[in-house]
Tab-separated table of C-alpha atoms in Angstrom:
chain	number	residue	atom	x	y	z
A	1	UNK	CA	0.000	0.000	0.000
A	2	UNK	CA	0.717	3.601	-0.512
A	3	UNK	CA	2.034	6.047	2.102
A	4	UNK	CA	0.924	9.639	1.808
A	5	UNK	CA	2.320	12.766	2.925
A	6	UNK	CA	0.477	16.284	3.189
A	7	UNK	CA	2.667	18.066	5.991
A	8	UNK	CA	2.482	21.987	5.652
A	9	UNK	CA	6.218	22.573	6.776
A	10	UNK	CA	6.178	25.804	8.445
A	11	UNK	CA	8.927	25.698	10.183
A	12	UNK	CA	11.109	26.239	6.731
A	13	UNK	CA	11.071	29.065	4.943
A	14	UNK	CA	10.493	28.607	1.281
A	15	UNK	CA	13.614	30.996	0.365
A	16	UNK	CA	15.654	28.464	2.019
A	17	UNK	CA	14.481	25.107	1.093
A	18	UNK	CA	17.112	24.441	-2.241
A	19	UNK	CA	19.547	25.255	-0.093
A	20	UNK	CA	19.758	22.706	3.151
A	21	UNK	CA	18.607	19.492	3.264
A	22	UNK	CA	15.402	20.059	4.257
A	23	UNK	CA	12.098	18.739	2.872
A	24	UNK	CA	10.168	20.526	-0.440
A	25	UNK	CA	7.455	22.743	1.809
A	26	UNK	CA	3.939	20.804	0.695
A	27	UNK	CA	0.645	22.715	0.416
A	28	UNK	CA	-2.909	21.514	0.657
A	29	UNK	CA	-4.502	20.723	-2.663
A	30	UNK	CA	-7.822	22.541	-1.453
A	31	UNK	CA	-5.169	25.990	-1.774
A	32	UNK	CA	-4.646	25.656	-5.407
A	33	UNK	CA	-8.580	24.495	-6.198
A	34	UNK	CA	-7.945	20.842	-6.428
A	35	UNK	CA	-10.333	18.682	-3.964
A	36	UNK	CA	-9.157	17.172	-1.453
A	37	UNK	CA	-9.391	13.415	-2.362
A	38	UNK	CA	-8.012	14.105	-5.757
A	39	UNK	CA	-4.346	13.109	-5.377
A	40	UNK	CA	-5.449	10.569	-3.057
A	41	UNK	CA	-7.304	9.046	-6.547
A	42	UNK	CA	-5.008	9.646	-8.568
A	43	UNK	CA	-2.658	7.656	-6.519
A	44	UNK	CA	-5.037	4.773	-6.598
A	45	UNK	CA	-5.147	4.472	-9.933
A	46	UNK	CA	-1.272	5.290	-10.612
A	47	UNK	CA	-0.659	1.984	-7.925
A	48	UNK	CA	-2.899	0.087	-10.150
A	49	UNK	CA	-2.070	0.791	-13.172
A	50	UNK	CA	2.017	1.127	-12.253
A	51	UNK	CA	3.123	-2.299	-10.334
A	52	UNK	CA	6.227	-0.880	-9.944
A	53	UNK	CA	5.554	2.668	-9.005
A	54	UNK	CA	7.660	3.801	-6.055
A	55	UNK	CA	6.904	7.855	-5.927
A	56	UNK	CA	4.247	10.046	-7.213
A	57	UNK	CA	5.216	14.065	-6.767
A	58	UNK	CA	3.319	16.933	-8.018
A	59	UNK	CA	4.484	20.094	-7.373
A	60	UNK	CA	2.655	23.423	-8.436
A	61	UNK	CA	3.465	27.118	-7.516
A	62	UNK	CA	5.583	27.032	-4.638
A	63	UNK	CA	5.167	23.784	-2.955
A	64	UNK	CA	4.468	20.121	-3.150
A	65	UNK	CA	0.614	19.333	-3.672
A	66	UNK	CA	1.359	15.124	-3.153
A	67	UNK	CA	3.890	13.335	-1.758
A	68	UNK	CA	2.850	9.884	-2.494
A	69	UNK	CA	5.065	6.771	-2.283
A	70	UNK	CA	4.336	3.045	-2.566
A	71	UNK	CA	5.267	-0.396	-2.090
A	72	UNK	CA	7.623	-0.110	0.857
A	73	UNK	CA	9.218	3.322	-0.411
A	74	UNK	CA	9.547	6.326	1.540
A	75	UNK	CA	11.206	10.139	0.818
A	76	UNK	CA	14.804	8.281	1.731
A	77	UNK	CA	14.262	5.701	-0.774
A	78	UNK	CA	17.146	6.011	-3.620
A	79	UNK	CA	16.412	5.399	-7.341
A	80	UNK	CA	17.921	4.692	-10.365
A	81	UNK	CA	16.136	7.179	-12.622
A	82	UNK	CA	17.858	5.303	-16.016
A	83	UNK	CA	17.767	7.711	-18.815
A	84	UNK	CA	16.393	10.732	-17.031
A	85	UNK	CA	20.184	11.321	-16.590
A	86	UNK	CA	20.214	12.580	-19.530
A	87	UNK	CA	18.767	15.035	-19.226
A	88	UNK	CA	20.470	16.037	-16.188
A	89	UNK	CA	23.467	15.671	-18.407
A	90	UNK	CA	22.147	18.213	-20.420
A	91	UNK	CA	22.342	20.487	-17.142
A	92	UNK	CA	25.808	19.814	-16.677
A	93	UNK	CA	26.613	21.112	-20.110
A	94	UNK	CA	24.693	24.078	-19.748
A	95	UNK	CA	26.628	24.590	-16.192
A	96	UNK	CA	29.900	23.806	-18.656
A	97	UNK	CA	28.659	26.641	-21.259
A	98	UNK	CA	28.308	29.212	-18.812
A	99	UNK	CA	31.691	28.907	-17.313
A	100	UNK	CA	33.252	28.843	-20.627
A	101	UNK	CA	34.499	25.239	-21.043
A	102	UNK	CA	32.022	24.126	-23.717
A	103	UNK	CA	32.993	25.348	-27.280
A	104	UNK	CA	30.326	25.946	-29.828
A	105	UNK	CA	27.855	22.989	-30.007
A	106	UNK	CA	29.324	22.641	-34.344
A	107	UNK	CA	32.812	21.818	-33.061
A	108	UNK	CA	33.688	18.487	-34.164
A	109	UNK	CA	33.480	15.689	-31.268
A	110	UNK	CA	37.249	14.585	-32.733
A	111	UNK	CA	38.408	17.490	-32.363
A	112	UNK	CA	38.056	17.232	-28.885
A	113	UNK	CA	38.420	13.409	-28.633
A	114	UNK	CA	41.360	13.630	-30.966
A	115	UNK	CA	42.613	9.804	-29.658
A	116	UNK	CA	39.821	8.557	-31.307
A	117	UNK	CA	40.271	9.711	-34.568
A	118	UNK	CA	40.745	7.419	-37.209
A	119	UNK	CA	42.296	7.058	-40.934
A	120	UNK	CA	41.640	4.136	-42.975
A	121	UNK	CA	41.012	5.432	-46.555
A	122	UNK	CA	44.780	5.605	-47.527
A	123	UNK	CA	45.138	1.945	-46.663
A	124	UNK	CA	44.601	-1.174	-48.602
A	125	UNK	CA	42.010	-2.865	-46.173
A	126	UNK	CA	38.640	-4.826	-47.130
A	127	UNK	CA	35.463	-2.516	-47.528
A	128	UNK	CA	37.615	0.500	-47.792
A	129	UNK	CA	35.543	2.608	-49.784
A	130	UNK	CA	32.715	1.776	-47.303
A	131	UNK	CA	35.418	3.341	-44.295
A	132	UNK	CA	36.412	6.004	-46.728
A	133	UNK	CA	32.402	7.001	-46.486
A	134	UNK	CA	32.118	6.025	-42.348
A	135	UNK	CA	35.409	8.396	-41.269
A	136	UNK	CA	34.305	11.396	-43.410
A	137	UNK	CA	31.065	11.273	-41.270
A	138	UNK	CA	32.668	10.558	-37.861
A	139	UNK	CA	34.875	13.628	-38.749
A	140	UNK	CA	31.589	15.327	-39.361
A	141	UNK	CA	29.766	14.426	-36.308
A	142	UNK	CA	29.338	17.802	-33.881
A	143	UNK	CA	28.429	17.965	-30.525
A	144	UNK	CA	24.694	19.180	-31.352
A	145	UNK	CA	24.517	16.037	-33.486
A	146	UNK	CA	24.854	14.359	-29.763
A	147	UNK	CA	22.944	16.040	-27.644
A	148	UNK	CA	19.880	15.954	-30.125
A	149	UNK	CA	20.280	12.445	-31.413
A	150	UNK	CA	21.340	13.516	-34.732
A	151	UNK	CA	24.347	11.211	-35.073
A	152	UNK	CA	23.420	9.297	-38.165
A	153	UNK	CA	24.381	5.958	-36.821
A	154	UNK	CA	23.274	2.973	-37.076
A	155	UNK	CA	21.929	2.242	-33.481
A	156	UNK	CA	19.099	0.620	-32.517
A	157	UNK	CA	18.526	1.486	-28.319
A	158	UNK	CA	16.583	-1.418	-28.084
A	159	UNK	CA	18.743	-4.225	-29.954
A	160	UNK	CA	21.473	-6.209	-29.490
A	161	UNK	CA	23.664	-3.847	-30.153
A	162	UNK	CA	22.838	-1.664	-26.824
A	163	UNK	CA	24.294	-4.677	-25.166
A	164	UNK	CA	27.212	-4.915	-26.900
A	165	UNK	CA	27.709	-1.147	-25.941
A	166	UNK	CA	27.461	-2.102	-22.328
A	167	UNK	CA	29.342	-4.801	-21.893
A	168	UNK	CA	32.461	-3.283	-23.982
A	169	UNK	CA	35.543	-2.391	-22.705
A	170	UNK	CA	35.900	1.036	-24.647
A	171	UNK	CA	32.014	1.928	-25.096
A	172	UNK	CA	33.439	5.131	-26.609
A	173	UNK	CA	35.544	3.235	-29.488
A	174	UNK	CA	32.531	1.040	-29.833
A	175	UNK	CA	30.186	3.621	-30.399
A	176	UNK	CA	32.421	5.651	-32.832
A	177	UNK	CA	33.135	2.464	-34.979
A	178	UNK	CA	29.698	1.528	-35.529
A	179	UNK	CA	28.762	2.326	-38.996
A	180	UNK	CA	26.509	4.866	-40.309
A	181	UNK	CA	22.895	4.377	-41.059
A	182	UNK	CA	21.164	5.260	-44.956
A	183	UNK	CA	18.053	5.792	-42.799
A	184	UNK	CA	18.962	8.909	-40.598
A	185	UNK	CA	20.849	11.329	-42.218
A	186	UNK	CA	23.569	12.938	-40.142
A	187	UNK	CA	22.401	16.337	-38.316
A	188	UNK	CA	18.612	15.900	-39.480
A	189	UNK	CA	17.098	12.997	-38.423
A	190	UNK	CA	16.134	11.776	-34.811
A	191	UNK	CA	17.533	8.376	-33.813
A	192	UNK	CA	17.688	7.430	-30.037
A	193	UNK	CA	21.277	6.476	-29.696
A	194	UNK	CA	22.554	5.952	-25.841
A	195	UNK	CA	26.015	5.564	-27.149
A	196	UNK	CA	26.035	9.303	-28.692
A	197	UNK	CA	25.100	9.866	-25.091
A	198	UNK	CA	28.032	8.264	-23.262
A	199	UNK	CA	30.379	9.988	-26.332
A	200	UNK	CA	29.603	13.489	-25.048
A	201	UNK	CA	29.814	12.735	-21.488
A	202	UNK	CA	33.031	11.771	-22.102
A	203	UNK	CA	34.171	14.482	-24.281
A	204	UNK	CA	32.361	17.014	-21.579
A	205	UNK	CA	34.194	15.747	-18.432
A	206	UNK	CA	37.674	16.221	-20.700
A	207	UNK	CA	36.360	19.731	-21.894
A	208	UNK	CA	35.641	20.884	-17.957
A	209	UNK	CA	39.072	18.926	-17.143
A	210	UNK	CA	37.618	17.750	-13.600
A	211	UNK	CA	35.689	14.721	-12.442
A	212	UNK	CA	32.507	14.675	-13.747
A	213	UNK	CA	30.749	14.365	-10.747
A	214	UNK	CA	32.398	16.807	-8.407
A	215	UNK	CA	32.114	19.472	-11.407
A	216	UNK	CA	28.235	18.734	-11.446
A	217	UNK	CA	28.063	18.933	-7.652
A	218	UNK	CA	29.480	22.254	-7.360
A	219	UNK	CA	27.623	23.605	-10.246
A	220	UNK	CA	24.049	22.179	-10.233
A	221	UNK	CA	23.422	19.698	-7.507
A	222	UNK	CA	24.856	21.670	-3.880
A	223	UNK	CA	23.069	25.128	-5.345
A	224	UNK	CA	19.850	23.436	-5.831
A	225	UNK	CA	19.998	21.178	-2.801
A	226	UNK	CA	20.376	17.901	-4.800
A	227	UNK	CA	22.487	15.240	-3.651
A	228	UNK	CA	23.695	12.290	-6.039
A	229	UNK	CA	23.779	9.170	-4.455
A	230	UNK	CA	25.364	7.150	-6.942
A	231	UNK	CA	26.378	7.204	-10.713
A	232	UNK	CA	27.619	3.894	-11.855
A	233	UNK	CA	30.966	4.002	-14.495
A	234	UNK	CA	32.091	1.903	-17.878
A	235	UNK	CA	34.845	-0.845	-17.520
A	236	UNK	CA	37.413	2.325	-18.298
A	237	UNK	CA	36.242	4.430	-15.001
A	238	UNK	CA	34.482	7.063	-16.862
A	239	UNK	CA	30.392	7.984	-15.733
A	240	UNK	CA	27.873	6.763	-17.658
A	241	UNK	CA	26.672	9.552	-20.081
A	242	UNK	CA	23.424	9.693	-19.767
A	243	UNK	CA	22.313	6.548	-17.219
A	244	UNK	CA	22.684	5.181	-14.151
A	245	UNK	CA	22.287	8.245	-11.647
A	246	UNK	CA	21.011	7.717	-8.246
A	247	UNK	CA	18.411	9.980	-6.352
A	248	UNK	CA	15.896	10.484	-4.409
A	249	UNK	CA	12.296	11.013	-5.318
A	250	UNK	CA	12.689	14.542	-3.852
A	251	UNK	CA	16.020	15.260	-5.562
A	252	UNK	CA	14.491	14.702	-9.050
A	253	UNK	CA	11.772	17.339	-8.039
A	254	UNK	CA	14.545	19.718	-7.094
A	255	UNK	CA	15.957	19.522	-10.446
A	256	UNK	CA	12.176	19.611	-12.214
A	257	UNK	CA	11.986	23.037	-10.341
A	258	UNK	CA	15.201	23.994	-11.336
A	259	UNK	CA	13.647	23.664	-15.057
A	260	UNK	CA	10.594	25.091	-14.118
A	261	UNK	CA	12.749	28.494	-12.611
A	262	UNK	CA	14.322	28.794	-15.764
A	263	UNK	CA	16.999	27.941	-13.758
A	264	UNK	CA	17.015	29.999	-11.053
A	265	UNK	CA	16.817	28.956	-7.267
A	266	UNK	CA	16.345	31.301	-4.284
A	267	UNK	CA	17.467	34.299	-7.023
A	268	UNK	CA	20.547	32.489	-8.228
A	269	UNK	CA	20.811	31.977	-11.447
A	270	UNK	CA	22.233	28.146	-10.859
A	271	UNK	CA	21.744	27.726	-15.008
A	272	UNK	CA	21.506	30.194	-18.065
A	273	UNK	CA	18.527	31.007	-18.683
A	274	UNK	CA	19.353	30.807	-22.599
A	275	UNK	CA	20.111	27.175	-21.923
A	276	UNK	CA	17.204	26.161	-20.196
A	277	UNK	CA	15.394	27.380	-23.236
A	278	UNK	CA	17.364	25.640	-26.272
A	279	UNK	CA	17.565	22.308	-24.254
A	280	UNK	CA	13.905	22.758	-24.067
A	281	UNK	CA	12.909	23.990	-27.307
A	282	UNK	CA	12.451	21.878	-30.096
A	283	UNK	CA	15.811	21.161	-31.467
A	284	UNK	CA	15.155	17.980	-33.570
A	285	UNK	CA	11.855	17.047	-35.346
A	286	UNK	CA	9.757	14.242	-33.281
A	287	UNK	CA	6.288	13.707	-34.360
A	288	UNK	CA	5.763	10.256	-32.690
A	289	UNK	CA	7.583	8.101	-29.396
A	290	UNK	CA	5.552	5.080	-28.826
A	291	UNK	CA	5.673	5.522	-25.246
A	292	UNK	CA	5.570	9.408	-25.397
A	293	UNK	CA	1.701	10.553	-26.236
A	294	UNK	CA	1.884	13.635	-28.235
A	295	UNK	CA	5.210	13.908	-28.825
A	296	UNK	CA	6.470	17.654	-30.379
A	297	UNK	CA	9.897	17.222	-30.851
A	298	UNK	CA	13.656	16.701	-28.674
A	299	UNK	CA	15.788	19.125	-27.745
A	300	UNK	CA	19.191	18.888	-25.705
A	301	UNK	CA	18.497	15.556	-24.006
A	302	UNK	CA	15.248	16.371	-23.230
A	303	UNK	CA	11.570	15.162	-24.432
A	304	UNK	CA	8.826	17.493	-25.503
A	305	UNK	CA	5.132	16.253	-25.802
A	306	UNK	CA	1.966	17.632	-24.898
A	307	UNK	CA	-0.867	17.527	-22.421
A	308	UNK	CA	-4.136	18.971	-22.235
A	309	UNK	CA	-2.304	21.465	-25.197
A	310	UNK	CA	0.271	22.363	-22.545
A	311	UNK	CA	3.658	22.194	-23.460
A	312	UNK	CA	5.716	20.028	-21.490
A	313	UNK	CA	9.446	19.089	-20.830
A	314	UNK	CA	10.449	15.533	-19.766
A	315	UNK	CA	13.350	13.782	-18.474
A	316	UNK	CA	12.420	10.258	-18.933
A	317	UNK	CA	14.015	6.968	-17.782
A	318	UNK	CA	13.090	3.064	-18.463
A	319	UNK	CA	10.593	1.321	-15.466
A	320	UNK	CA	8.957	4.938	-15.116
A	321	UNK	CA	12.012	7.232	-14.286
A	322	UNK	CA	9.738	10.446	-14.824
A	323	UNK	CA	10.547	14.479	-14.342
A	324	UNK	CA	7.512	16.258	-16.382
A	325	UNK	CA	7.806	20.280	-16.529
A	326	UNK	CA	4.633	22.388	-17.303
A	327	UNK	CA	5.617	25.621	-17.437
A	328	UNK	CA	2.037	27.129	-18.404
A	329	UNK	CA	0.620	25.512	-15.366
A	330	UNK	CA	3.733	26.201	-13.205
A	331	UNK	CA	3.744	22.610	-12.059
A	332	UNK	CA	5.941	19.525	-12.083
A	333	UNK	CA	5.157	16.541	-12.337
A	334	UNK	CA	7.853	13.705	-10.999
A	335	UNK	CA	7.001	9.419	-10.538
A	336	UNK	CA	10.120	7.091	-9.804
A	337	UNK	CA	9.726	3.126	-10.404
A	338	UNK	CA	11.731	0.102	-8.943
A	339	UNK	CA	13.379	-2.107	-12.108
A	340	UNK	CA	13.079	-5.660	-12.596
A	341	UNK	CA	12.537	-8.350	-15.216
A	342	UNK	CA	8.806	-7.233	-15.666
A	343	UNK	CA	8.933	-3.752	-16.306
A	344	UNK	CA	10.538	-1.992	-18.682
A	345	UNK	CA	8.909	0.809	-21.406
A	346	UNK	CA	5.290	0.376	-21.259
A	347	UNK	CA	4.801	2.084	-17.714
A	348	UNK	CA	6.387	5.109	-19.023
A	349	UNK	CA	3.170	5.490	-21.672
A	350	UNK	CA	0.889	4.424	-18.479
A	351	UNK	CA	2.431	7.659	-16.472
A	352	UNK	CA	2.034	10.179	-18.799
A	353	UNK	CA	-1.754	9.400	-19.454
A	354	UNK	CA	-2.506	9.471	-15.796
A	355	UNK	CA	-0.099	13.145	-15.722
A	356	UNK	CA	-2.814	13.948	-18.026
A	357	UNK	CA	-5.667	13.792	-15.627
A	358	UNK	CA	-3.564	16.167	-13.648
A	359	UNK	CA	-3.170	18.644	-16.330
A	360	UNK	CA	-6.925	18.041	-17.364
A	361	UNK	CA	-7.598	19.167	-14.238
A	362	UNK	CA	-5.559	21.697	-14.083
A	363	UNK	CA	-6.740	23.491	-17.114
A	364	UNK	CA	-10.023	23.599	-15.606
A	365	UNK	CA	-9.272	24.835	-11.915
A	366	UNK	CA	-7.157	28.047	-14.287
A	367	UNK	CA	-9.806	28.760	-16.765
């Protein structure tokens, strides 16, 4: 069964809240029109629908409306929000921009991972007019192409070759020496590629020339009042681009706020406020995600669909890893999931129909 929280905090000032470790101040749903019993639905149905659901946040405003959690978890419980690191990736690269270590987004990823550049058209080898073909377009490839899944390759998330990714020694080399795709052009067309992910985490953490993690910490995650638990490596010591960060239900509110701010917290501007707004924005074309209703295009790491014909943001993670920012509405929307053998995709879809209600709602209590 579900636990549920709806503690009016009053003994910490709001001002103060990104800044300690301190619980998100929570509000009564009555104060922002909502009745009573509706998270406590909403819940219900989330549980039922959700095997796996953990924790169930809305925030709208300036405080927590629900603080729901389920099956045995509680506001210490830790998660693995999966590919919602990416998008807190993203954050760390804006953090990078603004401090000048992140060239233009055009600059050639060889050019800053210049050890894995390659030359095989002057040799004699088998397929070389094939390779000749493959290292003009990893010469090509840009850091933009990364961060908005524009690399051209020939990757299939989902496939065998994901695995192979994972389990290789070098996931870097691996990812640069698969060949490219005649499907997805280079630059234009979206193509979910983890890989390209793990490829730009790696060139970031040599462009801020610091450990990955304590650069984020200092940047994003002690300013907003985050607090990574974990963030698993590859076989060469390097953090996962992308995957594999560890954090409370609470934490991955923080950072939905952060969004939500425009990336300010307690008047500190913790990001630009330009690069909350390209990461956001649409920055490739996607018309349709199986497991994303209404989607309207990717930008830096980050999903766009839309609800109730409010735009939304989304960080989004296998299992049910969800941070969902609605800035019209002022609201964020968060839901962490346990993994096992019997989830995987399909609760994601499940999570973003029952957001809807919310924003349904919503749209009523503000017209």
């Amino acid at each position: 069964m579900y636990k549920i929280f709806y503690i009016v905090l009053l003994a910490f000032p709001l001002a103060n809240y990104a800044q300690t470790n301190d619980n998100l101040p929570i509000a009564s749903p009555l104060t922002r029109g909502y009745s009573n019993n509706f998270f406590t639905t909403i819940g219900k149905e989330a549980e039922k629908k959700v095997s796996n659901l953990g924790a169930f946040l809305v925030w709208q405003h300036d405080s927590l409306l629900c603080e729901n959690y389920f099956h045995g978890f509680d506001g210490s419980s830790i998660f693995n929000i999966k590919s919602a690191s990416k998008s807190i990736l993203s954050a760390i690269a804006g953090a990078a921009q603004a401090r000048g270590y992140l060239p233009d987004l055009n600059t050639h990823v060889l050019d800053v991972l210049p050890e894995y550049r390659v030359n095989r058209h002057t040799k004699k080898i088998w397929f070389a007019e094939d390779n000749v073909v493959d290292d003009s377009l990893i010469n090509s490839l840009t850091l933009r192409d990364l961060l908005t899944m524009q690399t051209g390759l020939d990757w299939d998330d989902f496939g065998s070759i994901c695995q192979a990714f994972v389990s290789s020694y070098d996931p870097v080399r691996f990812t640069l020496d698969v060949p490219f795709s005649d499907n997805y052009e280079q630059g234009k067309d979206f193509n979910y590629c983890s890989g390209g992910t793990h490829v730009f985490a790696v060139a970031l953490a040599k462009l801020v020339k610091a450990d990955l993690w304590q650069f984020a910490d200092s940047t994003i995650f002690k300013p907003t009042g985050m607090k990574l638990q974990r963030w698993n490596t590859d076989a060469m010591g390097r953090y996962i681009g992308g995957c594999d960060m560890y954090f409370t239900a609470q934490d991955m509110m923080r950072f939905g706020i952060l969004y939500l701010n425009k990336g300010k917290i307690n008047d500190k501007q913790v990001l630009p406020e330009k690069w909350v707004d390209e990461s956001t924005n649409e920055q490739a074309e996607l018309k349709y995600w199986d497991v994303l209703p209404n989607a309207d295009g990717y930008g830096y790491f980050w999903w766009r669909r839309k609800s109730n014909g409010r735009q939304v943001y989304v960080a989004s993670g296998v299992c049910g890893q969800l941070i969902c920012v609605i800035p019209d509405l002022d609201m964020v929307v968060v839901t962490a999931c346990s993994c096992g053998e019997n989830n995987g995709r399909k609760e994601i879809r499940k999570l973003h129909l029952i957001m809807d209600k919310i924003t349904s709602a919503a749209n009523r209590i503000k017209k």
